[in-house]
Amino acid sequence: MDSKYFNNTHRFGRIGVIIGVAFMLGIPAIICTVYGVWPKDLGTLIAVASGLLAVFLPVNISEVLSYTPILGSSAYITFLTGNVINLKMPCAINAMSLAGASQGTDEGDTVASLAVAASSVITTLIIALGVVLLVPLQPLLSLPAVQTASAYMLPALFGSLFLGMFDNKCGEYIAKGKMKCVVLPMLLVLFINLFVMSTSGMEGIMMLITMPLIVLCAWVLYKHGQIEMIPIDKNKK
């Protein structure tokens, strides 16, 4: 492991996150100060903020815990620029797959960082282009055919991500039977939704509960030979 590379990566990553947070909090603070529109009722602000935190904080924690082992040091750019599950994660995973790099390795970390950085730059350019061309393209975007196609973009995106779960390739290994570890957590969530309570709005909490359960199921199934990690070279022979 090149400690100098990773130390520099983490240092610049922390600096970038601090700068990003400063911009996100500083710009609204400056606007509120200039125009004198600071919230006067602190109790209402806390009440509204606490409700939002109750929903988003567990989701954010679960995303950091589940995505960081895959993203590596590229997590700094990923969580700062957003579009994690629909852009950054697929880019990182596909790049590592094409490069033949495993998750959690130096090579995988480097490839994921390059993929996420390229995705962030391209996304920024596309957004800027979209802002410039929004008015000229308005007649085209308002066509019924375009609006109908747009309605299927998110289902198609998440459908492709879901199908990617069935790919047993995990870096240099084939994880034979890996989907078995999600059966028990999936049944648990289904049982809670059907017979206990609706988990709508509690996705983050459910992720925090099911993540360690999935890891436990994977470990038990691996120990009992239900999940096998087969090196790709041996598998090809």
mmCIF file of C-alpha atoms in Angstrom:
data_model
loop_
_atom_site.group_PDB
_atom_site.id
_atom_site.type_symbol
_atom_site.label_atom_id
_atom_site.label_comp_id
_atom_site.label_asym_id
_atom_site.label_seq_id
_atom_site.Cartn_x
_atom_site.Cartn_y
_atom_site.Cartn_z
ATOM 1 C CA MET A 1 0.000 0.000 0.000
ATOM 2 C CA ASP A 2 1.296 3.442 -0.937
ATOM 3 C CA SER A 3 0.781 5.231 2.374
ATOM 4 C CA LYS A 4 1.811 8.595 0.915
ATOM 5 C CA TYR A 5 -0.908 8.387 -1.749
ATOM 6 C CA PHE A 6 -3.623 7.437 0.715
ATOM 7 C CA ASN A 7 -2.539 9.994 3.309
ATOM 8 C CA ASN A 8 -2.687 12.736 0.674
ATOM 9 C CA THR A 9 -6.039 11.442 -0.561
ATOM 10 C CA HIS A 10 -7.578 11.503 2.909
ATOM 11 C CA ARG A 11 -6.096 14.917 3.678
ATOM 12 C CA PHE A 12 -7.436 16.507 0.495
ATOM 13 C CA GLY A 13 -10.713 14.653 0.957
ATOM 14 C CA ARG A 14 -11.217 16.077 4.442
ATOM 15 C CA ILE A 15 -10.273 19.570 3.251
ATOM 16 C CA GLY A 16 -12.717 19.297 0.358
ATOM 17 C CA VAL A 17 -15.543 18.144 2.621
ATOM 18 C CA ILE A 18 -14.888 21.000 5.063
ATOM 19 C CA ILE A 19 -14.934 23.518 2.191
ATOM 20 C CA GLY A 20 -18.141 21.973 0.838
ATOM 21 C CA VAL A 21 -19.874 22.134 4.227
ATOM 22 C CA ALA A 22 -18.684 25.733 4.650
ATOM 23 C CA PHE A 23 -20.273 26.679 1.317
ATOM 24 C CA MET A 24 -23.508 24.806 2.037
ATOM 25 C CA LEU A 25 -23.941 26.460 5.434
ATOM 26 C CA GLY A 26 -22.178 29.745 4.711
ATOM 27 C CA ILE A 27 -24.169 30.846 1.649
ATOM 28 C CA PRO A 28 -27.587 30.557 3.391
ATOM 29 C CA ALA A 29 -26.101 32.268 6.462
ATOM 30 C CA ILE A 30 -24.846 35.189 4.369
ATOM 31 C CA ILE A 31 -28.185 35.520 2.561
ATOM 32 C CA CYS A 32 -30.086 35.475 5.866
ATOM 33 C CA THR A 33 -27.739 38.109 7.286
ATOM 34 C CA VAL A 34 -27.856 40.417 4.264
ATOM 35 C CA TYR A 35 -31.636 40.309 3.881
ATOM 36 C CA GLY A 36 -32.440 39.963 7.595
ATOM 37 C CA VAL A 37 -34.482 36.787 7.216
ATOM 38 C CA TRP A 38 -33.064 34.703 10.046
ATOM 39 C CA PRO A 39 -35.701 32.390 11.601
ATOM 40 C CA LYS A 40 -37.191 34.120 14.625
ATOM 41 C CA ASP A 41 -39.003 31.145 16.137
ATOM 42 C CA LEU A 42 -36.161 28.830 17.161
ATOM 43 C CA GLY A 43 -38.567 26.272 18.609
ATOM 44 C CA THR A 44 -40.360 25.807 15.278
ATOM 45 C CA LEU A 45 -37.019 25.520 13.489
ATOM 46 C CA ILE A 46 -35.825 22.810 15.883
ATOM 47 C CA ALA A 47 -39.143 20.952 15.607
ATOM 48 C CA VAL A 48 -39.012 20.918 11.803
ATOM 49 C CA ALA A 49 -35.296 20.087 11.696
ATOM 50 C CA SER A 50 -35.642 17.234 14.194
ATOM 51 C CA GLY A 51 -38.316 15.620 12.034
ATOM 52 C CA LEU A 52 -36.088 15.810 8.966
ATOM 53 C CA LEU A 53 -33.073 14.531 10.904
ATOM 54 C CA ALA A 54 -35.087 11.563 12.158
ATOM 55 C CA VAL A 55 -35.718 10.559 8.534
ATOM 56 C CA PHE A 56 -32.438 11.439 6.833
ATOM 57 C CA LEU A 57 -29.835 10.845 9.547
ATOM 58 C CA PRO A 58 -30.299 7.033 9.682
ATOM 59 C CA VAL A 59 -30.298 6.953 5.860
ATOM 60 C CA ASN A 60 -27.054 8.928 5.696
ATOM 61 C CA ILE A 61 -25.369 6.777 8.343
ATOM 62 C CA SER A 62 -26.440 3.558 6.592
ATOM 63 C CA GLU A 63 -25.214 4.868 3.229
ATOM 64 C CA VAL A 64 -21.799 5.753 4.634
ATOM 65 C CA LEU A 65 -21.456 2.344 6.299
ATOM 66 C CA SER A 66 -22.598 0.362 3.251
ATOM 67 C CA TYR A 67 -21.078 2.358 0.381
ATOM 68 C CA THR A 68 -17.669 3.346 1.776
ATOM 69 C CA PRO A 69 -16.198 -0.200 1.673
ATOM 70 C CA ILE A 70 -16.974 -0.236 -2.058
ATOM 71 C CA LEU A 71 -16.051 3.355 -2.891
ATOM 72 C CA GLY A 72 -12.898 3.576 -0.791
ATOM 73 C CA SER A 73 -11.339 7.028 -0.707
ATOM 74 C CA SER A 74 -13.593 8.138 -3.573
ATOM 75 C CA ALA A 75 -16.340 8.365 -0.939
ATOM 76 C CA TYR A 76 -15.188 11.931 -0.249
ATOM 77 C CA ILE A 77 -16.106 13.075 -3.762
ATOM 78 C CA THR A 78 -19.153 10.831 -3.900
ATOM 79 C CA PHE A 79 -20.906 12.109 -0.782
ATOM 80 C CA LEU A 80 -19.922 15.690 -1.539
ATOM 81 C CA THR A 81 -21.310 15.727 -5.087
ATOM 82 C CA GLY A 82 -24.341 13.485 -4.494
ATOM 83 C CA ASN A 83 -26.177 11.153 -6.912
ATOM 84 C CA VAL A 84 -24.617 8.250 -5.030
ATOM 85 C CA ILE A 85 -26.785 5.263 -5.847
ATOM 86 C CA ASN A 86 -27.876 6.332 -9.326
ATOM 87 C CA LEU A 87 -24.530 7.572 -10.719
ATOM 88 C CA LYS A 88 -21.432 7.268 -8.557
ATOM 89 C CA MET A 89 -21.892 3.693 -7.327
ATOM 90 C CA PRO A 90 -22.609 2.207 -10.796
ATOM 91 C CA CYS A 91 -19.641 4.109 -12.254
ATOM 92 C CA ALA A 92 -17.281 2.876 -9.529
ATOM 93 C CA ILE A 93 -18.500 -0.728 -9.666
ATOM 94 C CA ASN A 94 -18.448 -0.936 -13.473
ATOM 95 C CA ALA A 95 -15.009 0.677 -13.654
ATOM 96 C CA MET A 96 -13.578 -1.840 -11.180
ATOM 97 C CA SER A 97 -15.251 -4.669 -13.065
ATOM 98 C CA LEU A 98 -13.836 -3.542 -16.410
ATOM 99 C CA ALA A 99 -10.372 -3.011 -14.910
ATOM 100 C CA GLY A 100 -10.437 -6.364 -13.152
ATOM 101 C CA ALA A 101 -9.809 -4.679 -9.788
ATOM 102 C CA SER A 102 -11.279 -5.938 -6.538
ATOM 103 C CA GLN A 103 -13.142 -3.831 -4.030
ATOM 104 C CA GLY A 104 -11.088 -2.979 -0.965
ATOM 105 C CA THR A 105 -7.736 -3.173 -2.771
ATOM 106 C CA ASP A 106 -5.327 -0.398 -3.733
ATOM 107 C CA GLU A 107 -6.135 -0.926 -7.403
ATOM 108 C CA GLY A 108 -9.865 -0.884 -6.767
ATOM 109 C CA ASP A 109 -9.585 2.280 -4.687
ATOM 110 C CA THR A 110 -7.650 4.074 -7.428
ATOM 111 C CA VAL A 111 -9.972 2.948 -10.232
ATOM 112 C CA ALA A 112 -13.062 3.927 -8.213
ATOM 113 C CA SER A 113 -11.584 7.356 -7.482
ATOM 114 C CA LEU A 114 -10.895 7.982 -11.181
ATOM 115 C CA ALA A 115 -14.369 6.803 -12.178
ATOM 116 C CA VAL A 116 -16.160 8.921 -9.577
ATOM 117 C CA ALA A 117 -14.063 11.989 -10.414
ATOM 118 C CA ALA A 118 -14.806 11.608 -14.131
ATOM 119 C CA SER A 119 -18.500 11.100 -13.382
ATOM 120 C CA SER A 120 -18.574 14.246 -11.230
ATOM 121 C CA VAL A 121 -16.929 16.385 -13.925
ATOM 122 C CA ILE A 122 -19.211 15.065 -16.678
ATOM 123 C CA THR A 123 -22.304 15.509 -14.504
ATOM 124 C CA THR A 124 -21.345 19.119 -13.765
ATOM 125 C CA LEU A 125 -20.801 19.822 -17.466
ATOM 126 C CA ILE A 126 -24.138 18.247 -18.404
ATOM 127 C CA ILE A 127 -25.980 20.240 -15.732
ATOM 128 C CA ALA A 128 -24.340 23.464 -16.929
ATOM 129 C CA LEU A 129 -25.250 22.617 -20.526
ATOM 130 C CA GLY A 130 -28.790 21.815 -19.478
ATOM 131 C CA VAL A 131 -29.169 25.173 -17.739
ATOM 132 C CA VAL A 132 -27.951 26.997 -20.844
ATOM 133 C CA LEU A 133 -30.161 25.005 -23.245
ATOM 134 C CA LEU A 134 -33.225 24.708 -20.998
ATOM 135 C CA VAL A 135 -35.161 27.519 -22.682
ATOM 136 C CA PRO A 136 -34.214 26.664 -26.314
ATOM 137 C CA LEU A 137 -35.090 22.992 -25.735
ATOM 138 C CA GLN A 138 -38.348 23.708 -23.892
ATOM 139 C CA PRO A 139 -40.570 22.930 -26.937
ATOM 140 C CA LEU A 140 -38.815 19.584 -27.365
ATOM 141 C CA LEU A 141 -38.945 18.696 -23.672
ATOM 142 C CA SER A 142 -42.672 19.454 -23.520
ATOM 143 C CA LEU A 143 -43.542 16.917 -26.217
ATOM 144 C CA PRO A 144 -45.786 14.088 -24.931
ATOM 145 C CA ALA A 145 -43.386 11.424 -26.210
ATOM 146 C CA VAL A 146 -40.450 12.943 -24.310
ATOM 147 C CA GLN A 147 -42.481 13.309 -21.111
ATOM 148 C CA THR A 148 -43.647 9.693 -21.380
ATOM 149 C CA ALA A 149 -40.064 8.487 -21.880
ATOM 150 C CA SER A 150 -38.864 10.599 -18.937
ATOM 151 C CA ALA A 151 -41.322 8.845 -16.631
ATOM 152 C CA TYR A 152 -39.511 5.545 -17.277
ATOM 153 C CA MET A 153 -35.980 6.840 -16.659
ATOM 154 C CA LEU A 154 -35.831 6.187 -12.910
ATOM 155 C CA PRO A 155 -37.521 2.737 -13.077
ATOM 156 C CA ALA A 156 -35.111 1.733 -15.847
ATOM 157 C CA LEU A 157 -32.135 3.010 -13.864
ATOM 158 C CA PHE A 158 -33.027 1.261 -10.621
ATOM 159 C CA GLY A 159 -34.078 -1.841 -12.532
ATOM 160 C CA SER A 160 -30.619 -2.120 -14.068
ATOM 161 C CA LEU A 161 -29.044 -1.595 -10.641
ATOM 162 C CA PHE A 162 -31.250 -4.347 -9.210
ATOM 163 C CA LEU A 163 -30.290 -6.782 -11.963
ATOM 164 C CA GLY A 164 -26.641 -6.014 -11.252
ATOM 165 C CA MET A 165 -27.094 -7.633 -7.848
ATOM 166 C CA PHE A 166 -27.388 -11.017 -9.552
ATOM 167 C CA ASP A 167 -23.885 -10.741 -11.015
ATOM 168 C CA ASN A 168 -21.807 -13.114 -8.906
ATOM 169 C CA LYS A 169 -18.505 -11.541 -9.920
ATOM 170 C CA CYS A 170 -16.799 -9.887 -6.946
ATOM 171 C CA GLY A 171 -13.448 -8.599 -8.124
ATOM 172 C CA GLU A 172 -11.128 -11.580 -8.519
ATOM 173 C CA TYR A 173 -13.739 -14.051 -7.251
ATOM 174 C CA ILE A 174 -17.084 -15.558 -8.173
ATOM 175 C CA ALA A 175 -19.386 -15.434 -5.141
ATOM 176 C CA LYS A 176 -21.435 -18.539 -5.805
ATOM 177 C CA GLY A 177 -24.768 -18.423 -3.964
ATOM 178 C CA LYS A 178 -24.298 -14.900 -2.616
ATOM 179 C CA MET A 179 -28.001 -14.022 -2.977
ATOM 180 C CA LYS A 180 -28.854 -16.527 -0.258
ATOM 181 C CA CYS A 181 -27.688 -14.065 2.397
ATOM 182 C CA VAL A 182 -30.471 -11.581 1.563
ATOM 183 C CA VAL A 183 -33.339 -14.065 1.970
ATOM 184 C CA LEU A 184 -33.688 -13.782 5.763
ATOM 185 C CA PRO A 185 -33.384 -9.947 5.917
ATOM 186 C CA MET A 186 -35.873 -9.628 3.053
ATOM 187 C CA LEU A 187 -38.369 -11.915 4.792
ATOM 188 C CA LEU A 188 -37.893 -9.966 8.031
ATOM 189 C CA VAL A 189 -38.662 -6.625 6.363
ATOM 190 C CA LEU A 190 -41.638 -8.164 4.553
ATOM 191 C CA PHE A 191 -42.992 -9.633 7.816
ATOM 192 C CA ILE A 192 -42.663 -6.282 9.619
ATOM 193 C CA ASN A 193 -44.458 -4.462 6.791
ATOM 194 C CA LEU A 194 -47.301 -6.977 6.599
ATOM 195 C CA PHE A 195 -47.907 -7.845 10.241
ATOM 196 C CA VAL A 196 -46.255 -5.241 12.486
ATOM 197 C CA MET A 197 -46.155 -1.760 10.946
ATOM 198 C CA SER A 198 -45.365 0.112 7.778
ATOM 199 C CA THR A 199 -41.695 0.967 7.389
ATOM 200 C CA SER A 200 -42.387 3.861 5.025
ATOM 201 C CA GLY A 201 -40.121 6.740 6.047
ATOM 202 C CA MET A 202 -37.972 4.359 8.127
ATOM 203 C CA GLU A 203 -35.767 3.123 5.294
ATOM 204 C CA GLY A 204 -32.570 4.316 6.975
ATOM 205 C CA ILE A 205 -33.393 2.564 10.242
ATOM 206 C CA MET A 206 -34.278 -0.640 8.414
ATOM 207 C CA MET A 207 -30.979 -0.489 6.525
ATOM 208 C CA LEU A 208 -29.082 -0.134 9.800
ATOM 209 C CA ILE A 209 -30.908 -3.201 11.127
ATOM 210 C CA THR A 210 -30.576 -5.385 8.040
ATOM 211 C CA MET A 211 -26.922 -4.599 7.187
ATOM 212 C CA PRO A 212 -25.403 -6.462 10.157
ATOM 213 C CA LEU A 213 -27.986 -9.213 9.641
ATOM 214 C CA ILE A 214 -26.891 -9.644 6.011
ATOM 215 C CA VAL A 215 -23.236 -9.774 7.081
ATOM 216 C CA LEU A 216 -24.092 -12.398 9.727
ATOM 217 C CA CYS A 217 -26.088 -14.471 7.232
ATOM 218 C CA ALA A 218 -23.256 -14.278 4.688
ATOM 219 C CA TRP A 219 -20.701 -15.399 7.305
ATOM 220 C CA VAL A 220 -22.840 -18.316 8.513
ATOM 221 C CA LEU A 221 -23.655 -19.457 4.972
ATOM 222 C CA TYR A 222 -19.995 -19.169 3.967
ATOM 223 C CA LYS A 223 -18.899 -21.254 6.954
ATOM 224 C CA HIS A 224 -21.451 -23.928 6.029
ATOM 225 C CA GLY A 225 -20.430 -23.990 2.376
ATOM 226 C CA GLN A 226 -23.636 -22.441 1.059
ATOM 227 C CA ILE A 227 -21.705 -19.463 -0.306
ATOM 228 C CA GLU A 228 -18.427 -20.150 -2.099
ATOM 229 C CA MET A 229 -15.730 -17.695 -3.129
ATOM 230 C CA ILE A 230 -14.205 -19.184 -6.268
ATOM 231 C CA PRO A 231 -11.156 -17.490 -7.853
ATOM 232 C CA ILE A 232 -11.988 -16.468 -11.414
ATOM 233 C CA ASP A 233 -8.868 -18.166 -12.851
ATOM 234 C CA LYS A 234 -9.852 -21.511 -11.350
ATOM 235 C CA ASN A 235 -13.421 -21.037 -12.467
ATOM 236 C CA LYS A 236 -12.315 -20.492 -16.091
ATOM 237 C CA LYS A 237 -10.355 -23.722 -16.061
#
